[in-house]
Amino acid sequence: MKITSAYANKLLKSLADEKSYWEAQEASSRTYVAAVGEEPVIPKYDYSAVSETLKEIDRKAVIIKHALNLANATAKIRVGDTEMSVDSILVRIAQLSSRKATLDTMRKYLPKMRESSHAFSSRNAVPEYRYTNYDPELVKRDYECISGEIMEMQIALDRYNQTFLFEADI
């Protein structure tokens, strides 16, 4: 069956939901409690059937994930003036997102900020200040540049996810 990456991800989500359902059914039905001398209410549970259902769900997920991983490793898409594999883009987005979070914190600092009052002791009544040790304009430019790079990669991935077809025999 030929599917897009977006559809493959929807299938994987659906399989995860179905697996969760069957695992919950199994957890609630595999044991029961009965008082001595009472007629037990035994839940309907077929270990073999549930086990086979879970195995089939896992089998389908492995096939889809493998096909998706192969497509992500081999398919090249253009991001700006560079051609990258999908898996490289995903790694790069994670790296840039981490740096963006740091720059976001840095760009919010004031050039001079008073340290919290709990740092004062009776011996040291002089307030302390924390000073930035970088150019806030440079941080702001880098933050905006990284944000743009991430957005460009996400747009390229969105186009890829909607159009790229690959084979998965499920």
Coordinates of C-alpha atoms in Angstrom, one line a residue:
M1 CA 0.0 0.0 0.0
K2 CA 1.3 3.5 -0.9
I3 CA 0.9 6.0 1.9
T4 CA 2.1 9.5 2.7
S5 CA 4.2 10.2 5.8
A6 CA 1.3 12.1 7.3
Y7 CA -1.0 9.1 6.8
A8 CA 1.7 6.7 8.2
N9 CA 1.8 8.9 11.4
K10 CA -2.0 8.8 11.7
L11 CA -1.9 5.0 11.3
L12 CA 0.7 4.7 14.0
K13 CA -1.4 6.9 16.3
S14 CA -4.4 4.8 15.6
L15 CA -2.5 1.6 16.3
A16 CA -1.1 3.0 19.6
D17 CA -4.7 3.9 20.7
E18 CA -5.9 0.4 19.8
K19 CA -3.0 -1.2 21.7
S20 CA -3.8 0.9 24.7
Y21 CA -7.4 -0.1 24.6
W22 CA -6.5 -3.8 24.5
E23 CA -3.9 -3.5 27.2
A24 CA -6.5 -1.8 29.4
Q25 CA -9.1 -4.5 28.7
E26 CA -6.5 -7.1 29.6
A27 CA -5.5 -5.4 32.8
S28 CA -9.1 -5.1 34.0
S29 CA -10.2 -8.6 32.9
R30 CA -7.2 -10.9 33.7
T31 CA -8.1 -11.2 37.4
Y32 CA -11.2 -11.0 39.5
V33 CA -12.1 -10.9 43.1
A34 CA -14.7 -13.0 44.8
A35 CA -15.6 -13.4 48.5
V36 CA -15.6 -16.9 50.0
G37 CA -19.0 -18.5 49.5
E38 CA -20.1 -16.0 46.8
E39 CA -20.8 -16.7 43.2
P40 CA -17.9 -15.0 41.3
V41 CA -18.6 -12.6 38.5
I42 CA -15.9 -13.7 36.0
P43 CA -15.1 -11.1 33.3
K44 CA -14.9 -12.3 29.7
Y45 CA -11.2 -12.7 28.9
D46 CA -9.4 -14.8 26.4
Y47 CA -5.7 -14.6 26.9
S48 CA -4.8 -16.2 23.5
A49 CA -7.1 -13.8 21.6
V50 CA -5.9 -10.7 23.3
S51 CA -2.2 -11.8 23.0
E52 CA -2.7 -12.4 19.2
T53 CA -4.4 -9.0 18.8
L54 CA -1.5 -7.2 20.5
K55 CA 1.0 -9.1 18.4
E56 CA -0.8 -8.1 15.2
I57 CA -0.9 -4.5 16.3
D58 CA 2.8 -4.5 17.0
R59 CA 3.5 -6.3 13.7
K60 CA 1.7 -3.5 11.8
A61 CA 3.5 -0.8 13.8
V62 CA 6.9 -2.3 13.0
I63 CA 6.2 -2.4 9.3
I64 CA 5.0 1.2 9.2
K65 CA 7.8 2.5 11.4
H66 CA 10.4 0.7 9.3
A67 CA 9.0 2.0 6.0
L68 CA 8.8 5.5 7.5
N69 CA 12.4 5.4 8.8
L70 CA 13.7 4.2 5.5
A71 CA 11.8 7.0 3.7
N72 CA 13.1 9.6 6.3
A73 CA 16.7 8.4 5.8
T74 CA 16.7 8.3 2.0
A75 CA 14.2 11.0 0.9
K76 CA 15.9 14.4 0.2
I77 CA 14.0 17.6 0.4
R78 CA 15.1 21.2 -0.3
V79 CA 15.4 23.5 2.7
G80 CA 16.4 26.9 1.4
D81 CA 19.4 26.3 -0.9
T82 CA 20.4 23.0 0.8
E83 CA 19.1 19.5 0.2
M84 CA 18.7 17.4 3.4
S85 CA 17.3 14.0 4.4
V86 CA 14.2 14.1 6.6
D87 CA 16.0 12.4 9.5
S88 CA 18.8 15.1 9.3
I89 CA 16.1 17.8 9.4
L90 CA 14.5 16.3 12.5
V91 CA 17.8 16.1 14.3
R92 CA 18.7 19.7 13.2
I93 CA 15.3 21.0 14.4
A94 CA 15.9 19.4 17.8
Q95 CA 19.4 21.0 18.1
L96 CA 18.1 24.4 17.0
S97 CA 15.1 24.2 19.4
S98 CA 17.4 23.6 22.3
R99 CA 19.6 26.6 21.4
K100 CA 16.4 28.7 20.7
A101 CA 15.2 28.0 24.3
T102 CA 18.6 29.2 25.7
L103 CA 18.5 32.3 23.6
D104 CA 14.9 33.0 24.6
T105 CA 15.9 33.0 28.3
M106 CA 18.9 35.2 27.5
R107 CA 16.9 37.7 25.5
K108 CA 14.5 38.2 28.5
Y109 CA 17.2 39.2 31.0
L110 CA 17.5 42.8 31.9
P111 CA 21.1 44.3 31.6
K112 CA 21.1 44.7 35.4
M113 CA 18.8 42.7 37.7
R114 CA 18.7 42.7 41.5
E115 CA 19.3 39.4 43.1
S116 CA 16.5 38.0 45.2
S117 CA 16.3 39.2 48.8
H118 CA 16.9 35.8 50.4
A119 CA 20.5 36.2 49.4
F120 CA 21.0 39.0 51.9
S121 CA 22.1 38.2 55.4
S122 CA 22.3 40.4 58.4
R123 CA 26.1 40.8 57.8
N124 CA 25.7 41.7 54.2
A125 CA 22.9 44.3 53.8
V126 CA 24.3 45.6 50.5
P127 CA 22.2 44.5 47.5
E128 CA 23.7 42.4 44.8
Y129 CA 23.0 42.7 41.1
R130 CA 23.3 40.3 38.2
Y131 CA 24.6 41.8 35.0
T132 CA 24.4 40.4 31.5
N133 CA 27.7 39.6 29.9
Y134 CA 26.6 39.6 26.3
D135 CA 25.2 41.8 23.6
P136 CA 21.4 41.5 23.8
E137 CA 21.0 42.7 20.2
L138 CA 23.2 39.9 19.0
V139 CA 21.2 37.4 21.1
K140 CA 18.0 38.8 19.6
R141 CA 19.3 38.5 16.0
D142 CA 20.5 34.9 16.6
Y143 CA 17.1 34.0 18.2
E144 CA 15.2 35.4 15.2
C145 CA 17.6 33.7 12.7
I146 CA 17.2 30.3 14.5
S147 CA 13.4 30.8 14.7
G148 CA 13.4 31.4 10.9
E149 CA 15.5 28.3 10.2
I150 CA 13.2 26.1 12.3
M151 CA 10.2 27.5 10.5
E152 CA 11.7 26.9 7.1
M153 CA 12.5 23.3 8.0
Q154 CA 9.0 22.7 9.4
I155 CA 7.4 24.1 6.3
A156 CA 9.6 21.8 4.1
L157 CA 8.6 18.8 6.3
D158 CA 4.9 19.7 6.1
R159 CA 5.1 19.7 2.3
Y160 CA 7.0 16.4 2.4
N161 CA 4.5 14.8 4.8
Q162 CA 1.6 15.6 2.6
T163 CA 3.1 14.5 -0.7
F164 CA 5.8 11.9 -0.3
L165 CA 4.5 8.3 -0.9
F166 CA 6.2 5.2 0.2
E167 CA 5.3 1.5 0.3
A168 CA 4.2 -0.3 3.5
D169 CA 2.8 -3.8 3.3
I170 CA 0.4 -4.0 6.3

